Coordinates of C-alpha atoms in Angstrom, one line a residue:
M1 CA -11.6 -72.8 -124.4
K2 CA -14.8 -71.5 -122.9
M3 CA -16.3 -75.0 -123.2
I4 CA -13.4 -76.6 -121.4
S5 CA -13.7 -74.0 -118.6
R6 CA -17.4 -74.7 -118.2
I7 CA -16.8 -78.4 -118.0
L8 CA -14.1 -77.9 -115.4
L9 CA -16.4 -75.6 -113.4
L10 CA -19.2 -78.2 -113.6
L11 CA -16.9 -80.9 -112.3
I12 CA -15.7 -78.7 -109.5
L13 CA -19.3 -77.8 -108.5
S14 CA -20.5 -81.4 -108.7
S15 CA -17.6 -82.6 -106.6
C16 CA -18.4 -79.9 -104.0
L17 CA -22.0 -80.9 -104.1
C18 CA -21.2 -84.5 -103.6
A19 CA -19.0 -83.7 -100.6
A20 CA -21.7 -81.4 -99.2
T21 CA -24.3 -84.2 -99.4
F22 CA -22.4 -86.4 -96.9
V23 CA -24.2 -85.8 -93.6
V24 CA -24.3 -87.5 -90.2
N25 CA -27.6 -87.2 -88.4
V26 CA -28.7 -88.2 -84.9
T27 CA -32.0 -89.9 -84.6
Q28 CA -32.8 -88.2 -81.2
S29 CA -31.0 -85.2 -79.8
S30 CA -31.8 -86.0 -76.2
Y31 CA -32.3 -89.3 -74.3
Q32 CA -33.6 -89.9 -70.8
A33 CA -33.0 -93.2 -69.0
E34 CA -32.9 -94.7 -65.5
E35 CA -30.0 -96.1 -63.6
N36 CA -29.4 -99.8 -64.3
H37 CA -31.6 -99.7 -67.4
S38 CA -30.5 -99.8 -71.1
I39 CA -30.6 -97.3 -73.9
T40 CA -30.0 -97.4 -77.7
L41 CA -28.2 -94.4 -79.3
E42 CA -28.5 -94.1 -83.0
W43 CA -26.9 -92.1 -85.8
T44 CA -27.3 -92.2 -89.6
F45 CA -24.8 -91.2 -92.3
T46 CA -24.8 -90.9 -96.0
T47 CA -23.6 -94.0 -97.9
K48 CA -22.4 -94.6 -101.5
T49 CA -22.9 -98.0 -103.0
Q50 CA -19.7 -97.6 -104.9
G51 CA -17.8 -96.4 -101.9
S52 CA -15.0 -98.6 -100.3
W53 CA -15.5 -99.7 -96.7
R54 CA -11.7 -99.7 -96.3
E55 CA -12.0 -95.9 -96.2
L56 CA -14.6 -95.8 -93.5
F57 CA -13.6 -94.3 -90.1
I58 CA -16.0 -94.1 -87.2
I59 CA -15.4 -92.9 -83.6
C60 CA -18.2 -92.6 -81.1
S61 CA -17.4 -91.3 -77.6
L62 CA -18.7 -89.7 -74.5
V63 CA -17.2 -86.2 -74.1
A64 CA -16.1 -86.2 -70.5
P65 CA -14.6 -83.1 -68.7
H66 CA -11.0 -84.1 -69.1
K67 CA -11.0 -86.7 -71.9
E68 CA -13.2 -88.5 -74.4
L69 CA -14.4 -92.0 -73.4
V70 CA -14.6 -94.1 -76.6
L71 CA -17.6 -96.4 -77.0
Y72 CA -17.1 -97.6 -80.5
R73 CA -14.4 -97.2 -83.2
V74 CA -14.0 -98.4 -86.8
R75 CA -10.8 -97.8 -88.7
E76 CA -10.4 -98.6 -92.4
G77 CA -13.7 -100.5 -92.2
V78 CA -12.6 -102.7 -89.3
E79 CA -13.9 -102.5 -85.8
I80 CA -11.2 -101.8 -83.1
P81 CA -12.6 -103.2 -79.9
D82 CA -9.4 -102.6 -78.0
S83 CA -9.9 -98.9 -78.3
Q84 CA -13.1 -99.0 -76.2
D85 CA -12.7 -97.2 -72.8
E86 CA -12.9 -99.6 -69.8
H87 CA -15.7 -97.4 -68.5
F88 CA -18.0 -99.1 -71.2
S89 CA -16.3 -102.5 -71.1
G90 CA -18.9 -105.3 -71.6
R91 CA -21.8 -102.8 -71.7
V92 CA -21.9 -101.7 -75.4
Q93 CA -23.2 -103.7 -78.4
I94 CA -23.4 -102.6 -82.0
D95 CA -25.9 -103.7 -84.7
K96 CA -23.5 -104.8 -87.4
D97 CA -26.3 -105.7 -89.8
V98 CA -27.4 -102.1 -90.2
L99 CA -24.0 -100.5 -90.4
R100 CA -23.7 -100.9 -94.2
E101 CA -27.1 -99.1 -94.5
G102 CA -25.5 -96.1 -92.9
R103 CA -26.9 -96.6 -89.4
I104 CA -24.9 -96.7 -86.2
R105 CA -26.9 -98.3 -83.4
L106 CA -25.2 -98.6 -80.0
H107 CA -26.9 -100.5 -77.2
V108 CA -25.6 -99.4 -73.8
S109 CA -26.7 -101.6 -70.9
R110 CA -26.5 -101.4 -67.1
L111 CA -26.5 -97.6 -67.2
R112 CA -24.7 -95.6 -64.6
T113 CA -25.3 -92.0 -63.6
E114 CA -21.7 -91.4 -64.8
D115 CA -22.9 -92.3 -68.3
S116 CA -24.8 -89.0 -68.4
G117 CA -23.3 -86.5 -70.8
L118 CA -22.7 -85.5 -74.5
Y119 CA -22.2 -88.3 -77.0
L120 CA -20.5 -87.6 -80.3
C121 CA -20.1 -89.7 -83.4
D122 CA -17.6 -88.6 -86.0
V123 CA -17.7 -90.4 -89.4
K124 CA -15.2 -90.2 -92.2
T125 CA -15.4 -91.9 -95.6
E126 CA -13.0 -91.2 -98.4
D127 CA -12.2 -87.5 -98.2
R128 CA -15.5 -86.5 -96.6
S129 CA -16.5 -86.3 -92.9
D130 CA -19.2 -85.1 -90.6
K131 CA -20.2 -85.5 -87.0
E132 CA -23.3 -85.1 -84.7
K133 CA -24.0 -85.2 -81.0
C134 CA -26.8 -86.1 -78.6
Q135 CA -27.3 -85.7 -74.9
L136 CA -28.0 -88.6 -72.5
N137 CA -29.3 -88.0 -68.9
V138 CA -29.3 -91.1 -66.6
S139 CA -31.5 -90.5 -63.6
K140 CA -30.7 -91.9 -60.2
I141 CA -33.2 -93.3 -57.8
I142 CA -32.5 -92.7 -54.1
S143 CA -34.6 -94.2 -51.3
V144 CA -34.5 -92.9 -47.7
V145 CA -36.7 -92.9 -44.6
P146 CA -38.4 -89.8 -43.1
G147 CA -36.2 -87.7 -40.8
Q148 CA -33.0 -88.5 -42.6
S149 CA -30.7 -86.2 -44.6
V150 CA -29.9 -87.1 -48.2
S151 CA -27.4 -85.9 -50.9
L152 CA -28.7 -85.7 -54.4
P153 CA -25.7 -86.0 -56.7
C154 CA -24.9 -83.7 -59.6
R155 CA -21.6 -82.8 -61.2
L156 CA -20.5 -80.2 -63.8
P157 CA -20.2 -81.6 -67.4
N158 CA -16.9 -79.8 -67.9
I159 CA -14.1 -77.9 -66.2
K160 CA -15.7 -74.5 -66.7
P161 CA -16.9 -72.9 -63.4
A162 CA -20.6 -72.6 -62.6
V163 CA -22.2 -69.2 -62.5
V164 CA -25.7 -70.3 -61.5
V165 CA -26.9 -73.7 -60.1
Q166 CA -30.6 -74.5 -60.2
W167 CA -32.3 -77.4 -58.4
T168 CA -36.0 -77.7 -59.3
R169 CA -39.0 -79.9 -58.8
P170 CA -41.2 -79.6 -62.0
D171 CA -44.3 -80.7 -60.2
L172 CA -44.2 -77.8 -57.7
E173 CA -45.2 -74.2 -57.9
P174 CA -42.8 -72.4 -57.6
E175 CA -40.5 -75.1 -58.8
Y176 CA -37.3 -73.9 -57.3
V177 CA -35.8 -76.1 -54.6
L178 CA -32.5 -74.2 -54.5
L179 CA -31.1 -71.3 -56.6
F180 CA -27.4 -70.7 -56.0
R181 CA -25.8 -67.6 -57.6
D182 CA -23.3 -64.9 -56.8
E183 CA -21.7 -67.6 -54.5
Q184 CA -24.7 -67.7 -52.2
P185 CA -28.2 -69.1 -52.1
D186 CA -31.0 -66.9 -53.5
P187 CA -34.2 -67.5 -51.6
E188 CA -36.4 -65.6 -54.0
N189 CA -39.0 -67.8 -55.6
Q190 CA -37.8 -70.8 -53.5
H191 CA -40.6 -73.2 -52.6
P192 CA -41.5 -72.6 -48.9
S193 CA -41.2 -76.3 -48.0
F194 CA -37.5 -76.3 -48.7
R195 CA -36.5 -73.1 -46.9
K196 CA -33.7 -73.7 -44.3
R197 CA -33.5 -77.4 -45.4
V198 CA -31.4 -77.3 -48.5
E199 CA -27.9 -76.2 -49.4
L200 CA -25.1 -77.1 -51.8
Q201 CA -23.0 -80.0 -50.4
D202 CA -19.9 -77.9 -51.3
R203 CA -20.3 -74.2 -51.8
R204 CA -16.9 -74.0 -53.4
M205 CA -18.0 -76.6 -56.0
K206 CA -14.7 -78.4 -55.7
D207 CA -14.1 -80.8 -58.6
G208 CA -17.4 -79.6 -60.2
D209 CA -19.6 -81.0 -57.3
V210 CA -22.9 -79.2 -57.2
S211 CA -24.8 -81.9 -55.3
L212 CA -27.8 -80.9 -53.2
L213 CA -28.0 -81.6 -49.5
L214 CA -31.6 -82.0 -48.2
S215 CA -32.2 -82.4 -44.5
N216 CA -35.1 -83.8 -42.4
V217 CA -36.9 -85.3 -45.3
T218 CA -40.6 -86.2 -45.3
T219 CA -42.7 -88.3 -47.8
S220 CA -43.8 -85.1 -49.4
D221 CA -40.2 -84.6 -50.6
S222 CA -40.6 -87.6 -52.9
G223 CA -40.4 -86.7 -56.6
K224 CA -38.3 -85.8 -59.5
Y225 CA -35.4 -83.4 -59.0
E226 CA -33.6 -81.7 -61.9
C227 CA -30.1 -80.1 -61.7
R228 CA -29.3 -77.4 -64.2
V229 CA -26.1 -75.3 -64.3
F230 CA -25.3 -72.1 -66.2
Q231 CA -21.8 -71.5 -67.3
R232 CA -20.0 -68.7 -69.1
E233 CA -19.0 -69.4 -72.7
S234 CA -16.9 -67.0 -74.8
S235 CA -18.2 -66.1 -78.3
G236 CA -15.6 -64.1 -80.0
R237 CA -13.1 -61.9 -78.2
K238 CA -15.4 -59.8 -76.0
T239 CA -18.8 -61.5 -76.1
V240 CA -19.6 -63.8 -73.1
K241 CA -22.9 -65.6 -72.8
L242 CA -24.4 -68.1 -70.3
T243 CA -25.2 -71.6 -71.5
S244 CA -27.3 -74.1 -69.7
D245 CA -27.7 -77.8 -69.8
Q246 CA -29.9 -80.2 -67.7
I247 CA -27.1 -82.4 -66.5
R248 CA -28.8 -84.6 -63.9
I249 CA -32.2 -86.0 -62.9
V250 CA -32.7 -87.7 -59.5
F251 CA -35.8 -89.5 -58.3
L252 CA -36.2 -89.3 -54.5
D253 CA -38.3 -91.9 -52.8
V254 CA -39.0 -91.1 -49.1
A255 CA -40.9 -93.9 -47.3
P256 CA -41.0 -95.5 -43.8
P257 CA -39.1 -98.7 -43.3
P258 CA -41.0 -101.8 -44.6
E259 CA -41.9 -103.0 -41.1
N260 CA -43.6 -99.6 -40.3
V261 CA -45.3 -98.9 -43.6
E262 CA -48.8 -99.8 -42.6
G263 CA -50.7 -97.2 -40.7
R264 CA -48.5 -94.3 -41.5
K265 CA -49.7 -91.0 -43.0
E266 CA -47.9 -89.2 -45.9
D267 CA -45.8 -87.2 -43.6
G268 CA -44.4 -90.5 -42.1
S269 CA -46.3 -90.2 -38.8
R270 CA -48.6 -93.0 -37.5
N271 CA -52.3 -92.7 -38.3
R272 CA -54.4 -92.1 -35.1
H273 CA -57.3 -94.4 -36.2
V274 CA -54.9 -97.3 -36.9
G275 CA -53.3 -96.7 -33.4
L276 CA -56.8 -96.9 -31.8
I277 CA -57.5 -100.1 -33.6
I278 CA -54.3 -101.7 -32.5
G279 CA -54.9 -100.5 -28.9
A280 CA -58.4 -102.0 -28.9
V281 CA -57.0 -105.3 -30.3
L282 CA -54.5 -105.4 -27.5
I283 CA -57.1 -104.8 -24.8
I284 CA -59.3 -107.6 -26.2
V285 CA -56.4 -110.0 -26.2
A286 CA -55.6 -109.1 -22.6
V287 CA -59.3 -109.6 -21.5
L288 CA -59.3 -113.1 -23.2
I289 CA -56.1 -114.1 -21.4
A290 CA -57.5 -112.9 -18.1
A291 CA -60.7 -114.8 -18.7
L292 CA -58.8 -118.0 -19.5
I293 CA -56.8 -117.6 -16.3
I294 CA -59.9 -117.1 -14.2
G295 CA -61.7 -120.0 -15.8
W296 CA -58.7 -122.3 -15.1
C297 CA -58.6 -121.2 -11.5
L298 CA -62.4 -121.9 -11.1
Y299 CA -61.9 -125.3 -12.7
L300 CA -59.1 -126.3 -10.2
T301 CA -61.2 -125.1 -7.3
K302 CA -64.2 -127.2 -8.4
Q303 CA -62.0 -130.3 -8.8
K304 CA -60.8 -129.8 -5.2
M305 CA -64.3 -129.6 -3.9
N306 CA -65.4 -132.7 -5.7
T307 CA -62.5 -134.8 -4.3
S308 CA -62.6 -133.6 -0.7
P309 CA -65.6 -135.8 0.6
D310 CA -63.9 -139.0 -0.6
L311 CA -60.7 -137.9 1.0
Q312 CA -62.5 -137.2 4.3
K313 CA -64.0 -140.8 4.4
E314 CA -60.6 -142.3 3.8
L315 CA -59.1 -140.4 6.7
N316 CA -62.0 -141.5 9.1
S317 CA -61.6 -145.2 8.2
Q318 CA -58.0 -145.0 9.3

């Protein structure tokens, strides 16, 4: 009887161990990419050579604030392309050759800033399942000319309200472009060059909009801007903690119009030496034109003087 009990216990433990060995891993926990570029998201999962692909279920999706946007789905070992959300239509490809090796490789092309967010792959096979997530941040490139105002877009990743909004420039010291908390801007530690020039586009953050409005831009404003939001998250009945995610990167390029690029300094104003050179060239051109006019007049006068004696003889003969 004891022997039977031990055998049953070993079977139970071995089955639990097998179930525990099924794991889904993500190759990279965080991805950075630029708008209109491409990215490859990759997960791996445990496979069994004797397992049946008819019992394989996969669903990979972007976790959006109000719903999940499906990129890729497999049901009973068969791909279900119709389940793909129209947001990703024609932009996602799968490496089918590596799927049987336990690798999910999704190539997302023509990236949009709206593609930023949390990506989750849930894999089920037989009676076991596991899932793993990764973060994708798609940066936007915005080009403006000096003196304009510009909006740097950023939106909350979920419907929870923001407690603190941070806009930073990592290359500056201090790095804070705008710190917004307690429903108002906090100028402490703000970089001096942005004082009285930045604000949230909507202080009420309607629909999760935490975009930054920057006025009177100069070429020194060019650079990488990062948007980070802190939100409250309940942990248990009474414990409340703040969680933060970098949810948007924006590259700002401030440059004069193409026809005015030459001869401008970094602040967008015209270089004095270049102005003097252009002025000197204009003076030289004017002198040359005047010389040509005077030369032409002298030539005409000389021609008249040469022809006047002949004309006088002709008149006397008459």
